[in-house]
Coordinates of C-alpha atoms in Angstrom, one line a residue:
M1 CA 76.3 158.6 65.9
T2 CA 77.4 155.3 67.2
A3 CA 80.7 155.2 69.0
P4 CA 83.4 153.1 67.3
A5 CA 83.9 149.6 68.6
P6 CA 86.8 149.4 71.0
T7 CA 90.1 148.2 69.5
G8 CA 91.9 145.1 70.7
D9 CA 94.4 147.3 72.6
Q10 CA 91.5 149.1 74.4
R11 CA 89.9 145.8 75.4
R12 CA 93.2 144.6 76.8
W13 CA 93.7 147.9 78.7
A14 CA 90.2 147.6 80.1
R15 CA 91.0 144.1 81.4
Y16 CA 94.2 145.5 83.0
L17 CA 92.2 148.3 84.6
V18 CA 89.6 146.0 86.2
N19 CA 92.3 143.6 87.4
E20 CA 94.3 146.4 89.0
R21 CA 91.2 147.7 90.8
A22 CA 90.4 144.2 92.0
E23 CA 93.9 143.5 93.2
A24 CA 93.9 146.9 95.1
R25 CA 90.7 145.8 96.8
V26 CA 92.3 142.5 97.8
Y27 CA 95.2 144.3 99.5
R28 CA 92.8 146.7 101.3
E29 CA 90.7 143.7 102.5
L30 CA 93.8 142.1 103.9
A31 CA 95.0 145.4 105.4
A32 CA 91.7 145.7 107.3
R33 CA 92.5 142.5 109.1
R34 CA 96.1 143.5 110.0
T35 CA 97.7 146.1 112.3
G36 CA 101.0 147.9 112.4
E37 CA 103.6 147.4 109.8
E38 CA 101.8 144.7 107.9
R39 CA 98.8 146.9 107.5
E40 CA 101.0 149.8 106.2
I41 CA 102.7 147.5 103.7
L42 CA 99.4 146.1 102.3
L43 CA 98.0 149.6 102.0
A44 CA 101.1 150.7 100.1
L45 CA 100.6 147.8 97.7
A46 CA 97.0 148.9 97.1
D47 CA 98.3 152.5 96.4
A48 CA 100.7 151.1 93.8
E49 CA 97.9 149.2 92.1
G50 CA 96.0 152.5 92.1
R51 CA 98.9 154.1 90.2
H52 CA 98.7 151.3 87.6
E53 CA 95.0 151.8 87.4
A54 CA 95.4 155.5 86.6
H55 CA 97.8 154.6 83.8
W56 CA 95.2 152.5 82.0
L57 CA 92.5 155.1 82.6
E58 CA 94.6 157.7 81.0
L59 CA 95.2 155.5 77.9
L60 CA 91.5 154.7 77.7
G61 CA 90.7 158.4 77.8
G62 CA 88.6 158.1 81.0
E63 CA 86.2 155.6 82.5
P64 CA 84.8 153.3 79.9
A65 CA 81.1 152.9 79.6
R66 CA 81.4 149.1 79.9
L67 CA 84.1 147.2 81.6
P68 CA 84.9 143.4 81.6
R69 CA 84.8 141.4 84.8
P70 CA 88.1 140.8 86.5
D71 CA 89.7 137.4 85.7
V72 CA 88.8 134.3 87.7
R73 CA 92.0 134.3 89.7
T74 CA 91.6 137.9 90.9
R75 CA 87.9 137.3 91.8
L76 CA 88.9 134.3 93.8
L77 CA 91.5 136.3 95.7
G78 CA 88.9 139.0 96.5
S79 CA 86.4 136.5 97.7
M80 CA 88.9 134.8 99.9
A81 CA 90.3 138.1 101.3
K82 CA 86.8 139.1 102.4
R83 CA 86.1 135.8 104.1
F84 CA 89.5 134.7 105.4
G85 CA 92.2 137.3 105.2
S86 CA 94.7 134.5 105.9
I87 CA 98.1 133.2 104.8
F88 CA 96.3 131.3 102.0
V89 CA 95.3 134.5 100.3
L90 CA 98.8 135.9 100.5
A91 CA 100.2 132.6 99.1
L92 CA 97.7 132.8 96.2
A93 CA 98.6 136.5 95.7
Q94 CA 102.3 135.6 95.6
N95 CA 101.7 133.2 92.8
A96 CA 99.5 135.8 91.0
E97 CA 102.2 138.5 91.2
A98 CA 104.7 136.1 89.7
R99 CA 102.6 136.0 86.5
S100 CA 102.7 139.7 85.6
P101 CA 101.4 140.4 82.1
Y102 CA 103.4 143.6 81.8
D103 CA 106.7 142.0 80.8
D104 CA 105.5 141.7 77.2
E105 CA 103.0 144.6 77.2
P106 CA 104.3 147.5 75.0
F107 CA 101.9 150.0 76.6
A108 CA 103.0 149.3 80.2
T109 CA 105.8 151.4 81.5
P110 CA 109.1 149.8 82.6
A111 CA 108.3 151.1 86.1
M112 CA 105.0 149.2 86.1
A113 CA 106.7 146.0 85.1
A114 CA 109.3 146.5 87.8
D115 CA 106.6 147.2 90.4
E116 CA 105.0 143.9 89.7
K117 CA 108.3 142.1 90.2
I118 CA 108.8 143.9 93.5
H119 CA 105.2 143.2 94.6
H120 CA 105.9 139.5 94.2
E121 CA 108.8 139.8 96.6
V122 CA 106.8 142.0 99.1
V123 CA 103.9 139.5 99.1
R124 CA 106.3 136.6 99.4
G125 CA 107.8 138.3 102.5
L126 CA 104.4 138.8 104.1
A127 CA 103.4 135.2 103.3
A128 CA 106.7 134.1 104.8
R129 CA 105.8 135.9 108.0
G130 CA 102.6 134.0 108.1
R131 CA 104.3 130.7 107.5
R132 CA 106.8 131.3 110.3
R133 CA 103.8 131.9 112.6
L134 CA 102.5 128.5 111.8
S135 CA 103.6 126.3 114.7
G136 CA 104.8 122.7 114.6
T137 CA 101.3 121.7 115.6
F138 CA 99.8 122.8 112.3
R139 CA 102.7 121.2 110.3
A140 CA 102.1 118.0 112.2
A141 CA 98.4 118.2 111.4
V142 CA 98.8 118.6 107.6
F143 CA 101.5 116.0 107.1
G144 CA 100.0 113.6 109.7
A145 CA 96.7 113.6 107.8
N146 CA 98.5 113.0 104.5
D147 CA 100.6 110.1 105.9
G148 CA 97.4 108.5 107.3
L149 CA 95.7 108.7 103.9
V150 CA 98.5 107.1 102.0
S151 CA 99.7 104.5 104.4
N152 CA 96.3 103.1 105.3
L153 CA 95.1 103.2 101.7
A154 CA 98.1 101.1 100.7
L155 CA 97.5 98.8 103.7
V156 CA 93.8 98.0 103.0
M157 CA 94.5 97.7 99.2
G158 CA 97.3 95.3 99.8
V159 CA 95.4 93.2 102.3
G160 CA 92.2 93.2 100.3
A161 CA 94.0 92.0 97.2
T162 CA 95.0 88.8 98.9
G163 CA 91.4 87.7 98.9
V164 CA 90.7 87.8 102.6
S165 CA 87.3 88.5 104.1
S166 CA 86.0 92.1 104.4
Q167 CA 86.1 91.8 108.2
F168 CA 89.8 91.0 108.0
V169 CA 90.4 94.1 105.8
L170 CA 88.5 96.2 108.3
F171 CA 90.4 94.9 111.2
S172 CA 93.7 95.5 109.4
G173 CA 92.8 99.0 108.5
L174 CA 91.8 99.9 112.1
A175 CA 95.0 98.2 113.4
G176 CA 97.0 100.2 110.9
L177 CA 95.2 103.4 112.0
L178 CA 96.0 102.9 115.6
A179 CA 99.6 101.7 115.1
G180 CA 100.4 104.5 112.7
A181 CA 98.7 107.3 114.8
L182 CA 100.6 106.1 117.9
S183 CA 103.9 106.0 116.0
M184 CA 103.3 109.4 114.5
G185 CA 102.4 111.0 117.8
A186 CA 105.4 109.5 119.6
G187 CA 107.7 110.4 116.8
E188 CA 106.5 114.0 116.7
F189 CA 106.8 114.3 120.5
V190 CA 110.4 113.1 120.5
S191 CA 111.2 115.3 117.5
V192 CA 109.8 118.5 118.9
R193 CA 111.1 117.9 122.5
S194 CA 114.6 117.2 121.1
Q195 CA 114.5 120.4 119.0
R196 CA 113.5 122.4 122.1
E197 CA 116.2 120.8 124.2
L198 CA 118.8 121.5 121.5
L199 CA 117.7 125.1 121.3
A200 CA 117.7 125.5 125.1
A201 CA 121.3 124.1 125.1
T202 CA 122.4 126.8 122.7
E203 CA 120.8 129.7 124.4
P204 CA 122.9 132.1 126.5
S205 CA 122.7 131.4 130.2
D206 CA 123.0 133.6 133.3
F207 CA 125.7 131.4 134.8
A208 CA 128.3 134.3 134.9
D209 CA 126.1 137.3 135.0
H210 CA 126.8 138.0 138.7
V211 CA 130.6 138.5 138.0
L212 CA 130.2 141.0 135.2
P213 CA 130.7 144.1 137.5
D214 CA 134.1 142.7 138.4
L215 CA 135.5 142.5 134.9
D216 CA 137.9 145.1 133.5
V217 CA 136.1 147.4 131.1
D218 CA 139.1 147.7 128.8
A219 CA 140.3 144.1 128.9
N220 CA 137.5 141.8 129.6
E221 CA 136.8 138.3 128.3
L222 CA 133.1 138.9 127.8
A223 CA 134.1 139.9 124.3
L224 CA 135.1 136.3 123.7
V225 CA 131.6 135.1 124.6
Y226 CA 130.1 137.4 122.0
R227 CA 132.7 136.2 119.4
T228 CA 131.7 132.6 120.0
R229 CA 128.1 133.7 119.0
G230 CA 129.4 135.0 115.6
M231 CA 130.1 138.7 116.3
P232 CA 133.1 140.3 114.6
E233 CA 136.0 141.0 117.0
A234 CA 135.5 144.8 117.1
E235 CA 131.8 144.6 117.5
A236 CA 132.1 142.0 120.3
L237 CA 134.7 144.1 122.2
A238 CA 132.5 147.3 121.9
R239 CA 129.4 145.4 123.2
A240 CA 131.3 143.8 126.0
R241 CA 132.6 147.2 127.2
R242 CA 129.0 148.6 127.1
V243 CA 127.6 145.6 129.1
V244 CA 130.4 145.8 131.7
A245 CA 130.0 149.5 132.1
V246 CA 126.3 149.2 132.7
A247 CA 126.9 146.3 135.2
Q248 CA 129.4 148.3 137.2
A249 CA 127.0 151.3 137.4
A250 CA 124.2 149.1 138.6
D251 CA 123.0 148.6 142.2
R252 CA 125.4 146.1 143.9
T253 CA 122.9 145.1 146.6
E254 CA 121.7 142.2 144.5
P255 CA 123.4 139.8 142.0
Y256 CA 123.6 141.5 138.6
R257 CA 121.6 139.9 135.8
L258 CA 121.7 140.9 132.1
P259 CA 118.4 142.4 130.9
A260 CA 116.2 140.0 129.0
E261 CA 116.5 142.0 125.8
A262 CA 120.3 141.3 125.8
Q263 CA 119.7 137.6 125.4
D264 CA 119.5 135.9 122.1
E265 CA 116.2 134.5 120.9
H266 CA 115.6 131.3 119.1
E267 CA 112.8 130.2 116.7
V268 CA 109.7 128.8 118.5
V269 CA 109.1 125.2 117.3
G270 CA 105.9 124.6 119.1
G271 CA 105.0 122.4 122.1
A272 CA 105.9 118.8 122.1
W273 CA 102.6 117.6 123.6
G274 CA 100.5 119.8 121.2
A275 CA 102.5 118.5 118.2
A276 CA 102.1 114.9 119.4
V277 CA 98.4 115.1 120.0
S278 CA 97.8 116.9 116.8
S279 CA 99.9 114.4 114.8
F280 CA 98.0 111.5 116.4
L281 CA 94.5 113.0 115.7
F282 CA 95.2 114.1 112.2
F283 CA 96.9 110.9 111.2
A284 CA 93.9 109.0 112.5
S285 CA 91.5 111.4 110.7
G286 CA 93.4 110.6 107.4
A287 CA 93.8 106.9 108.1
I288 CA 90.0 106.4 108.8
I289 CA 89.0 107.6 105.3
P290 CA 90.2 104.5 103.4
V291 CA 88.5 102.2 105.9
L292 CA 85.1 103.9 105.8
P293 CA 83.6 101.7 103.0
W294 CA 84.3 98.6 105.1
I295 CA 83.0 100.3 108.2
F296 CA 79.7 100.9 106.5
G297 CA 79.4 97.3 105.3
L298 CA 80.7 97.4 101.7
S299 CA 83.0 94.8 100.4
G300 CA 84.7 93.8 97.2
P301 CA 85.2 96.1 94.2
A302 CA 82.6 98.6 95.5
A303 CA 84.5 99.2 98.7
V304 CA 87.8 99.5 96.8
V305 CA 86.5 102.0 94.3
L306 CA 84.8 104.1 97.0
A307 CA 88.0 104.1 99.1
L308 CA 90.0 105.3 96.1
V309 CA 87.6 108.1 95.4
L310 CA 87.4 109.3 99.0
V311 CA 91.2 109.2 99.4
G312 CA 91.7 110.8 96.1
I313 CA 89.6 113.8 97.1
A314 CA 91.4 114.1 100.4
L315 CA 94.9 113.8 98.8
L316 CA 94.0 116.6 96.3
A317 CA 92.9 118.8 99.3
T318 CA 96.1 118.2 101.4
G319 CA 98.3 118.6 98.3
A320 CA 96.7 121.9 97.4
T321 CA 97.0 123.0 101.0
V322 CA 100.8 122.2 101.1
G323 CA 101.2 123.9 97.8
L324 CA 99.6 127.1 99.0
L325 CA 101.6 127.1 102.2
S326 CA 104.8 126.6 100.3
G327 CA 104.0 129.2 97.7
G328 CA 104.0 126.6 94.9
P329 CA 101.2 125.9 92.3
P330 CA 98.3 124.3 94.3
L331 CA 97.1 122.2 91.4
R332 CA 100.5 120.8 90.6
R333 CA 101.1 119.9 94.3
A334 CA 97.6 118.4 94.5
L335 CA 98.1 116.1 91.5
R336 CA 101.5 115.1 92.8
Q337 CA 100.0 114.0 96.1
L338 CA 97.3 112.1 94.2
A339 CA 99.9 110.3 92.0
I340 CA 102.0 109.4 95.1
G341 CA 99.1 108.1 97.0
Y342 CA 97.6 106.1 94.1
G343 CA 101.1 104.8 93.2
A344 CA 101.7 103.4 96.7
A345 CA 98.2 101.8 96.6
L346 CA 98.9 100.3 93.2
V347 CA 102.2 98.8 94.3
T348 CA 100.8 97.2 97.5
Y349 CA 97.7 96.0 95.6
A350 CA 100.0 94.2 93.1
L351 CA 102.0 92.7 95.9
G352 CA 98.8 91.6 97.6
L353 CA 97.6 89.9 94.4
L354 CA 101.0 88.1 94.0
F355 CA 100.9 87.0 97.7
G356 CA 97.3 85.8 97.4
V357 CA 98.0 83.8 94.3
S358 CA 101.1 82.2 95.9
V359 CA 99.2 81.3 99.0
G360 CA 96.3 79.9 97.0

């Protein structure tokens, strides 16, 4: 006797089942590349997906004879997790967890729907850790390349629209590349160096450490120092008393210094030279793309069309990268970058046409 065809509910449950299994594998793949607390968190997420899997298995009455494939998004996550195991996978997983199908699913328990919401926040927190580990050098690289693409495309389009020779367009593009890359590198160096100097100026110093043993434990002004750093009065006084008591009990043969762990820590913003060199190179790598058609001898409409195509592909890539890193929709960010780049090129091209006509 032939088994009855699966109902619509059962087909939907089977899709949920395979997606939960695939998501659990993604988290285990990521956990295999992590250690410590992050590994434990990812394995806990995988276990939670396993509980959801068991729910759908129970509704289906056991393992179905045939199962659908996981959806494209989940398969992409699994493939990336195996090959990269990076922040990009976590950013994609963050977006995926935000689109839980269980909010309107009558056969999902309220706990399952709540789990998915919490998973989004957990993955968001893990992705945020990865974003914080990205130094200023990487930030300068991504945005430097994008700036080079947009600014030099606009430059060569505007110059080319005036009707000058292809050699002049090429020279203008190379000059714009060099000038922009130097400007970006210098600006990034000044920015990062200034940030580091400002942070250094706010860090606690050891200027008065050697006099700590001479303070009165019960009435000492070290508490005022901690209050200037944002501590409540009672907490500042308690900490000051502990620090002075330890200082007075220490060996007096050498000047006393606070232990390193008692000092406040500031966010690392990256190295100034690394950010500057990275910004220079990546701006140049972006700015060279619009000039490539003229470098290889093309001219006229063919060079313009090829430049637009090459820059469009690069803008989509950088926009999607920024979208992933920010936790936003990659496609929307990519299209936004494309629209901005092409918009700037269109404006300068129109201005170039007007200028060329007026000069002619």
